[in-house]
Coordinates of C-alpha atoms in Angstrom, one line a residue:
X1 CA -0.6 57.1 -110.4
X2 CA -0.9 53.8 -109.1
X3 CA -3.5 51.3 -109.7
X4 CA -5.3 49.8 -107.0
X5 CA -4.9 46.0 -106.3
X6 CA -6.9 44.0 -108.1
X7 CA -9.9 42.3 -107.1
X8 CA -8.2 39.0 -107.5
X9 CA -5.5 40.0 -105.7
X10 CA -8.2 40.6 -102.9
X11 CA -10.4 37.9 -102.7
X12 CA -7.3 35.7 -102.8
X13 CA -6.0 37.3 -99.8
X14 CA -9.5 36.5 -98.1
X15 CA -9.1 32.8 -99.2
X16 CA -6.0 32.4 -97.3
X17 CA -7.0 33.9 -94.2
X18 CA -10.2 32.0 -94.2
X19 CA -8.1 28.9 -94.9
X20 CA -6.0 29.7 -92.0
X21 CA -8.5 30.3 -89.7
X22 CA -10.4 27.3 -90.3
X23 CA -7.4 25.3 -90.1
X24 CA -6.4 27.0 -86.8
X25 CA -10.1 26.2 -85.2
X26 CA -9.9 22.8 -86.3
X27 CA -6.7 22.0 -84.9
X28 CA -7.4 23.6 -81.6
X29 CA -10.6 21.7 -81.7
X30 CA -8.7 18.7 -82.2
X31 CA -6.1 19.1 -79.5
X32 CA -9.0 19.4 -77.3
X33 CA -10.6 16.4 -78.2
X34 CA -7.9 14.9 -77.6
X35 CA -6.6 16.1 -74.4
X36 CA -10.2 14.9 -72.7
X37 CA -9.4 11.7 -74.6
X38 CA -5.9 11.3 -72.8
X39 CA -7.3 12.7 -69.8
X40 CA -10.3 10.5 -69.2
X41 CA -7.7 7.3 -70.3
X42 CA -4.9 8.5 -67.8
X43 CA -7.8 7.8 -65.4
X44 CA -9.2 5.2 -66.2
X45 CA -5.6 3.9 -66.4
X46 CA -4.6 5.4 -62.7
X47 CA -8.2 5.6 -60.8
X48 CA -9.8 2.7 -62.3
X49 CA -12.5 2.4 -59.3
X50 CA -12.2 5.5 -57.1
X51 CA -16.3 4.8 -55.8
X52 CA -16.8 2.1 -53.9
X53 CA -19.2 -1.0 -54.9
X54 CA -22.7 -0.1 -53.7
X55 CA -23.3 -0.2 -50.0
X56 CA -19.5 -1.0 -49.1
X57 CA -19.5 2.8 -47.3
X58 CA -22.4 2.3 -45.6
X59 CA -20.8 -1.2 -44.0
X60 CA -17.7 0.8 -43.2
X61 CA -18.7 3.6 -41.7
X62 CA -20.4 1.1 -39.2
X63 CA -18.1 -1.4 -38.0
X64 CA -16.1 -1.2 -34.7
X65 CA -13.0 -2.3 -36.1
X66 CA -10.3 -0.3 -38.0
X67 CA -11.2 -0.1 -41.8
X68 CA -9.9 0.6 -44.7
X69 CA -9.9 0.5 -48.7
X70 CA -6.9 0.4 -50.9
X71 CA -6.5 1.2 -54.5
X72 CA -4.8 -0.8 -57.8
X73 CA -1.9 1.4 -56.5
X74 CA -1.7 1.0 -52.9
X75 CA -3.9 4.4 -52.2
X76 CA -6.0 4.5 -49.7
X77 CA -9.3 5.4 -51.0
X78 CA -11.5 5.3 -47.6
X79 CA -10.4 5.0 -43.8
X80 CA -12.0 4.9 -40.8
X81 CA -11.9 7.3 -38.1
X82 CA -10.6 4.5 -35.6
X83 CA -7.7 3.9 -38.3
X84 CA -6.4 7.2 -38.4
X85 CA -6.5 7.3 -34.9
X86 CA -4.5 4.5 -34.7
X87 CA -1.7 5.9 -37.0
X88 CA -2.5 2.9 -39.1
X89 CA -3.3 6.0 -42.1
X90 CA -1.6 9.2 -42.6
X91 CA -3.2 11.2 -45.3
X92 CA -3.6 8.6 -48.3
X93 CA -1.0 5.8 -47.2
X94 CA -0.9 2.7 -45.6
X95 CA 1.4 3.2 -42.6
X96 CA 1.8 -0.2 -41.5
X97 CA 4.2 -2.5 -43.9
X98 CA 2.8 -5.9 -43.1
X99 CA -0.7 -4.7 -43.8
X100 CA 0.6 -3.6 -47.0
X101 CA 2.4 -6.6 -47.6
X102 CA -0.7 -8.7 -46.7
X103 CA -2.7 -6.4 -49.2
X104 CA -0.4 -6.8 -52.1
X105 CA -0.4 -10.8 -52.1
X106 CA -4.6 -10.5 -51.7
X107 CA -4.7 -8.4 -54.5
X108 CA -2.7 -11.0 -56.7
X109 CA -4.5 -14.0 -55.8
X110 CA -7.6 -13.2 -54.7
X111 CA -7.3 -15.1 -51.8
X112 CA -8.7 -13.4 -48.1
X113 CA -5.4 -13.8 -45.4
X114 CA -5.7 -13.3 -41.3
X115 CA -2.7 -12.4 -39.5
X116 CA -1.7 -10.4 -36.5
X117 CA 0.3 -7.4 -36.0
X118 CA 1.7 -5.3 -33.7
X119 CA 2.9 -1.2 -34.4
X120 CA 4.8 0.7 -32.2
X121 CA 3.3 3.9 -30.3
X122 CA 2.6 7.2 -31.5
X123 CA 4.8 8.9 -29.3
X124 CA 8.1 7.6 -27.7
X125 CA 7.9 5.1 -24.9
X126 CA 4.1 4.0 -25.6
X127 CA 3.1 1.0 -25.4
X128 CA 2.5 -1.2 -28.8
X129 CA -0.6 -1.8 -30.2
X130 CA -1.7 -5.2 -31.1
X131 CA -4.3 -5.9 -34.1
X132 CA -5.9 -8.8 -35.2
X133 CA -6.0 -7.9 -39.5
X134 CA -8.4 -9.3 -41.9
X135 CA -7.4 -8.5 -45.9
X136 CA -9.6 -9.3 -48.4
X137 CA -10.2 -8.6 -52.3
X138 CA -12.9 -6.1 -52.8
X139 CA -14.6 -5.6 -56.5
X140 CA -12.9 -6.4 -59.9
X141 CA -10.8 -3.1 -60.1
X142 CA -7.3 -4.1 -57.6
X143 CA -9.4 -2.7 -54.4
X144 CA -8.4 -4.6 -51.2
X145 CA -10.4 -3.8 -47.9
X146 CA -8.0 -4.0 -44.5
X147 CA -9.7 -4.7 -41.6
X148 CA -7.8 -4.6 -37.9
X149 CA -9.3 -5.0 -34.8
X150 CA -7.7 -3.9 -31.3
X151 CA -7.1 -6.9 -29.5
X152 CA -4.3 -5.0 -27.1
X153 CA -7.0 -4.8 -23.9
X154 CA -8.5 -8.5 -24.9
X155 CA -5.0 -9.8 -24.3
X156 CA -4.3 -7.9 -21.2
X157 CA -7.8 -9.3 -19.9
X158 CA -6.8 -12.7 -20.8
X159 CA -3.1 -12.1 -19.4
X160 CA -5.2 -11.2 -16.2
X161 CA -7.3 -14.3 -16.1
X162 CA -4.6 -16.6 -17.0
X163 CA -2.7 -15.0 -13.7
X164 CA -5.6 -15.2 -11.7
X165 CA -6.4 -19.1 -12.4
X166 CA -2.6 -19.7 -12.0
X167 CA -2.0 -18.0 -8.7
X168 CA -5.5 -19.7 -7.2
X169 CA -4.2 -22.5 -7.6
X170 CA -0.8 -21.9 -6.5
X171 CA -2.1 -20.5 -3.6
X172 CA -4.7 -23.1 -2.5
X173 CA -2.7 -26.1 -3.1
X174 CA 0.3 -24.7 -0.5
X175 CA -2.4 -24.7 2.4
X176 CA -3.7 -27.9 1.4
X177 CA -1.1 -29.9 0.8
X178 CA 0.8 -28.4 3.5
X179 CA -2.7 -29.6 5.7
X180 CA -2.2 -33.2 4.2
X181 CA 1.5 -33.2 5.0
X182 CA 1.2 -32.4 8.6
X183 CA -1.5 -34.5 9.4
X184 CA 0.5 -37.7 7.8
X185 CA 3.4 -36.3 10.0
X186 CA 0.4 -36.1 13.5
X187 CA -0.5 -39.7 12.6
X188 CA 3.4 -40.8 12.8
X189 CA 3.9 -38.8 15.9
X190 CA 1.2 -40.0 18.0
X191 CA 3.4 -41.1 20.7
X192 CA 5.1 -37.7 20.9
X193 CA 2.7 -35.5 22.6
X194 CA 5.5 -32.8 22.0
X195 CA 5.5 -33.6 18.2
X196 CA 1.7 -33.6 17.6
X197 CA 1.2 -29.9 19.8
X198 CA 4.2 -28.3 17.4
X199 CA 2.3 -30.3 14.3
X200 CA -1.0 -29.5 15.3
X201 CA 0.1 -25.9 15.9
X202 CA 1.6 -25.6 12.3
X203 CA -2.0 -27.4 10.7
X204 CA -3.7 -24.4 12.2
X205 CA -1.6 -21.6 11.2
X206 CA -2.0 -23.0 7.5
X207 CA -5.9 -23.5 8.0
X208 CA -6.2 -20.0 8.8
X209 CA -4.2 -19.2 5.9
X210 CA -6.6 -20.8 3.7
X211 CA -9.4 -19.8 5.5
X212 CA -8.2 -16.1 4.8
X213 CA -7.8 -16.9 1.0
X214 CA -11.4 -18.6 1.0
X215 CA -13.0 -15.7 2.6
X216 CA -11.0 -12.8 0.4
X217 CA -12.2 -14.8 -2.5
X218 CA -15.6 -14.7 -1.8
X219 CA -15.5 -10.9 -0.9
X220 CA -13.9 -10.2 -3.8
X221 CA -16.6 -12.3 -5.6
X222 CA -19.2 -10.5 -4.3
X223 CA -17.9 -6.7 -4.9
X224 CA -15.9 -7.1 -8.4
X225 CA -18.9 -7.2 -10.8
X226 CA -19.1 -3.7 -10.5
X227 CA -22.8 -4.0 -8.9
X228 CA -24.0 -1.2 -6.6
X229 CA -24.1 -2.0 -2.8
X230 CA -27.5 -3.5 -2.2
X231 CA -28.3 -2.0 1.3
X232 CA -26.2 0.9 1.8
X233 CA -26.7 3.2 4.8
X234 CA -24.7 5.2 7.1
X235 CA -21.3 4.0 8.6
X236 CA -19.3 5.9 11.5
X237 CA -16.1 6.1 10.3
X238 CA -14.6 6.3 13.9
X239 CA -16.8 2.8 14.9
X240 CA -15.4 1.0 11.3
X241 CA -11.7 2.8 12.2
X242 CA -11.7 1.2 16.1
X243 CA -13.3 -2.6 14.4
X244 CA -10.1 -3.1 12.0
X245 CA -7.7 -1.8 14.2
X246 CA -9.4 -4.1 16.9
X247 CA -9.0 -7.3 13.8
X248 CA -5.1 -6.3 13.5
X249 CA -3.8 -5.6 17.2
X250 CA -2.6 -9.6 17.8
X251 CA -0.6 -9.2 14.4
X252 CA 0.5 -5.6 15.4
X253 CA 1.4 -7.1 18.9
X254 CA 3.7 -9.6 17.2
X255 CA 6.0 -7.3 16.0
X256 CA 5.8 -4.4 18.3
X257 CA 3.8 -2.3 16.3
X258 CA 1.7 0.4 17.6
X259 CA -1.6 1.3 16.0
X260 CA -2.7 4.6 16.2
X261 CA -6.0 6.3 14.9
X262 CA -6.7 10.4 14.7
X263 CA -8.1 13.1 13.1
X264 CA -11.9 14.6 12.2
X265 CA -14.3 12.8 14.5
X266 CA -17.8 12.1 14.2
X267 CA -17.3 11.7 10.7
X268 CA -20.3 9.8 8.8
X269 CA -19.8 8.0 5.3
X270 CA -23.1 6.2 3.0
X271 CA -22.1 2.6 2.1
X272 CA -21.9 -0.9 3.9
X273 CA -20.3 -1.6 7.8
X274 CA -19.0 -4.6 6.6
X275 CA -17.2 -4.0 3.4
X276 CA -15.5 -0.7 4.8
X277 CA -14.1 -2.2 8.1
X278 CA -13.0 -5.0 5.5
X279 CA -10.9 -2.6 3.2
X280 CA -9.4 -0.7 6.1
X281 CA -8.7 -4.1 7.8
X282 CA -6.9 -5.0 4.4
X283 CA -4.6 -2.0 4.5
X284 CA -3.9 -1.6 8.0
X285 CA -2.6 -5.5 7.4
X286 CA -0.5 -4.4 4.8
X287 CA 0.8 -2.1 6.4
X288 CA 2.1 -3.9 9.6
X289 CA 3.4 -6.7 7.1
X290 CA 5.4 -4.5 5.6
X291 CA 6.6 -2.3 8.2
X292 CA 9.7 -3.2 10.7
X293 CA 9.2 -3.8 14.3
X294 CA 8.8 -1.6 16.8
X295 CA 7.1 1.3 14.5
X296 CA 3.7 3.0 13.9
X297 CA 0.5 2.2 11.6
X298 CA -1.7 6.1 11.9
X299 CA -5.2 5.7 10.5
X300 CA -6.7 9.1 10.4
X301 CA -9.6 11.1 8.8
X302 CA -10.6 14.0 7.4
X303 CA -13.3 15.7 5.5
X304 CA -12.2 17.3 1.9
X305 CA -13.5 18.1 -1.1
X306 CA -16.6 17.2 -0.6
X307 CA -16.0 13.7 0.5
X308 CA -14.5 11.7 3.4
X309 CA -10.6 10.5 3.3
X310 CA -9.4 7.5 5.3
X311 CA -5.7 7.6 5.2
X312 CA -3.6 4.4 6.4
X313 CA 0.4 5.4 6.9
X314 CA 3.1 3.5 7.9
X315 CA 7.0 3.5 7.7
X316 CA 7.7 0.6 5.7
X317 CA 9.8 -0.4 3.4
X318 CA 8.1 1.6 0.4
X319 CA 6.9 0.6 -3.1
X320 CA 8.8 1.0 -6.0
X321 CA 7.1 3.6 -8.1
X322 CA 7.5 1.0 -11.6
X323 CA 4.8 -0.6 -9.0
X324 CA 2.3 1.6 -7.8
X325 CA -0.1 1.4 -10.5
X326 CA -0.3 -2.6 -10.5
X327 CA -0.4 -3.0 -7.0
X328 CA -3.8 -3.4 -6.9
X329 CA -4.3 -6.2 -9.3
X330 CA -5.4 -9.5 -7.9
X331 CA -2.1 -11.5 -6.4
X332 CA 0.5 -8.6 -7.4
X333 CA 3.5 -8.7 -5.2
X334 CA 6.3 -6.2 -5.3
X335 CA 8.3 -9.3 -4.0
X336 CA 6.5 -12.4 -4.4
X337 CA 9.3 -14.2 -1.5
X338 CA 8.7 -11.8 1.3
X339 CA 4.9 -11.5 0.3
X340 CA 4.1 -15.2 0.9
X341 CA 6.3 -15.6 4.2
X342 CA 4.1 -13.0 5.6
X343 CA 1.5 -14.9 4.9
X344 CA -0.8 -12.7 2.7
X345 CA -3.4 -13.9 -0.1
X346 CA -2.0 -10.9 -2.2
X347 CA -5.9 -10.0 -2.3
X348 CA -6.5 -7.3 0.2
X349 CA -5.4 -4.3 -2.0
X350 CA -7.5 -5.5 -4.8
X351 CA -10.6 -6.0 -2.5
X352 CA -9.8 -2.2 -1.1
X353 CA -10.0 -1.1 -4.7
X354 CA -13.5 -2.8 -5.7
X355 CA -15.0 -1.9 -2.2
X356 CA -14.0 1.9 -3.0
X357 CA -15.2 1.5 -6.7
X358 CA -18.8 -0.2 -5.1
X359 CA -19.1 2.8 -2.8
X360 CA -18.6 5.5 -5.5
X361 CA -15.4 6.2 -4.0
X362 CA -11.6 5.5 -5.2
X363 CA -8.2 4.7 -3.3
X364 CA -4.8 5.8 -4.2
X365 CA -1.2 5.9 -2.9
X366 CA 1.9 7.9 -1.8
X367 CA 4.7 5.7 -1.4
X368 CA 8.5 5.9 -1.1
X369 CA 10.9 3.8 -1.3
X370 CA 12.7 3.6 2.6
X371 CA 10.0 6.1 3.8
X372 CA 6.8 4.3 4.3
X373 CA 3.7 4.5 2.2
X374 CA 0.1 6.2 2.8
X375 CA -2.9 4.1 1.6
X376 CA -6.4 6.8 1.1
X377 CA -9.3 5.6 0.8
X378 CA -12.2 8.5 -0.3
X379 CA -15.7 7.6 0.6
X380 CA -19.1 9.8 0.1
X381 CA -20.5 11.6 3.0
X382 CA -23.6 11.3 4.8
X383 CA -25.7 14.0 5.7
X384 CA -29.6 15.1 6.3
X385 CA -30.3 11.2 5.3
X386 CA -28.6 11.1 1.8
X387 CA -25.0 10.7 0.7
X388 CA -23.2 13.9 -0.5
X389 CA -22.1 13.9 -4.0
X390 CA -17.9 13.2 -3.6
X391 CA -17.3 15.5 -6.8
X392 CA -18.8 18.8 -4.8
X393 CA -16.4 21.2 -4.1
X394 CA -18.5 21.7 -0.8
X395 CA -19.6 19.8 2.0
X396 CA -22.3 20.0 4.4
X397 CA -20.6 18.6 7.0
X398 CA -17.6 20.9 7.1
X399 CA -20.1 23.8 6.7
X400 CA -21.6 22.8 9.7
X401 CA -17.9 23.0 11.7

């Protein structure tokens, strides 16, 4: 028989496996204390400064402009709303290279740069977008805060203003000196009865010319602020119709031209006499300036939508369609040569377009090129002694037919 193994032998045995237990605990203990060591290094290391200073998201999440906070490492750690909609950031990264050129050489001096940039559209043929950028150092950890402001409407505004100081001038000094010309010429000419009528004839043309561009200034003046009319009231469209068509026959006349008005009768719109016979006076003028003799200028009318239309056609020359949406700026010209020899202030559409905007209304335009062009003007009815809202899909007055 054998004998059994001794106790020794036993309690050996136990020894080793405690042994091996303990040291298996311990190094697992140790791994882990080390792998939170390694992990709370590698980010101190990589994320050095992941919140923001105190109060620097409260600022951001304020401001108009485009903002945002980079990282030691270029990451952005906070964006606006208004700089992801820009496509300045996509997901964590700067998308702009200057910006991030800007932020790098902050971030290594310390020193706060301006600069402007521009980045192309979003999608293919859109316009660019200019920004006016701001890059400073924020906090002792490598974060640098990006601020860019929009200044793409601010510089179409100014562009606008610029124009409009430019083309004042142009076009008041032509009249005038034109007026100081001639009347040298008259007091030259004084024993040339002949002379002085032709002279005196020409002094007058160009004093009407400024008196037009005096005149369209101070409409324009009065309507572009955007102000509501002061004393609006009911305006027959047929009476305002007959008035500008009455203003325009002796330029009509002069090139053969017939002038023409039809459709709805007895149509009444809510606004001001004045400024509506104006705007239809302006188109109907455009409209025999540039159409060729012996053709016809319709104005007609009609009720639709909820609203009145006023329509001005001719068969002109057309406008280029890369020019119908600036046509009504102040001193456009499709052709600035032929514009001036028909001796326009390049005003009229752009009083048209604040008198509709004054009256709650809008205008628009079909044009072709060789085929004439259609001028609408949409105005709010009157009935029952209150204008009808021009967004209802029905009308009182065309119930009533």
């Amino acid at each position: 028989m054998e004998s059994p193994p001794s106790i020794l032998t036993v309690n050996e045995l136990l020894a080793s496996l405690a042994a091996m237990g303990g040291f298996v605990a311990g190094s697992v203990v140790m791994l882990a204390i080390r792998w939170q060591a390694n992990s709370e290094a590698r980010a101190t290391a990589v994320r050095p400064a992941e919140t923001l200073p105190s109060g620097v998201a409260s600022v951001l999440a304020v401001l108009p402009s485009s903002a945002v906070v980079l990282d030691r490492e270029d990451r952005v750690l906070r964006a606006s709303s208004a700089a992801r909609a820009f496509g300045l950031v996509r997901g964590d990264s700067l998308m702009a290279a200057e910006l991030l050129a800007l932020a790098r050489k902050v971030r290594r001096d310390g020193e706060i740069r301006e600069s402007e940039i521009e980045t192309a559209g979003r999608e293919f043929g859109q316009e660019t977008t200019t920004f006016a950028v701001r890059v400073a150092p924020l906090g002792a950890h490598g974060q640098v805060l990006v601020l860019a402001e929009d200044q793409t409407e601010r510089q179409r505004v100014e562009a606008v203003r610029r124009d409009f100081v430019a083309n004042v001038s142009h076009e008041l000094k032509t009249p005038v000196g034109a007026l100081s010309l001639l009347a040298e010429t008259v007091q030259g000419a004084a024993d040339e009865p002949d002379a002085v009528k032709r002279f005196a004839g020409r002094m007058q043309h160009e004093a009407s010319r400024l008196t037009y561009l005096v005149q369209d200034l101070i409409t324009l003046s009065r309507i572009q602020g955007g102000e509501p009319i002061p004393a609006p009231g009911p305006v027959r469209i047929d009476e305002a119709v007959h008035d500008a068509i009455d203003r325009c026959n002796t330029k009509a006349s002069a090139k053969d031209i017939t002038l023409a008005a039809g459709g709805a009768e007895d149509l009444v719109a809510w606004g001001d006499d004045e400024l509506l016979v104006t705007a239809l006076r302006n188109l109907i003028d455009n409209a025999i300036a540039y159409s060729p003799e012996r053709t016809r200028v319709v104005v007609s009318a009609r009720v639709t939508r909820g609203a009145i239309e006023v329509s001005v056609s001719d068969q002109g020359i057309g406008i280029p369609e890369s020019a119908q949406e600036r046509i009504f700026e102040r001193f456009f010209r499709v052709d600035p040569a032929r514009s001036r020899a028909t001796g326009g202030t390049g005003l009229g559409l752009a009083i048209v377009k604040h008198v509709a905007v004054a009256h709650g209304g809008e205008v628009s335009v079909w044009s072709k090129e060789g085929s004439g062009s259609t001028f609408t003007l949409r105005l709010p009815a009157f009935e029952d002694g209150q204008a009808v809202d021009a967004s209802s899909t029905t009308n009182p007055l065309e119930a009533a037919k």
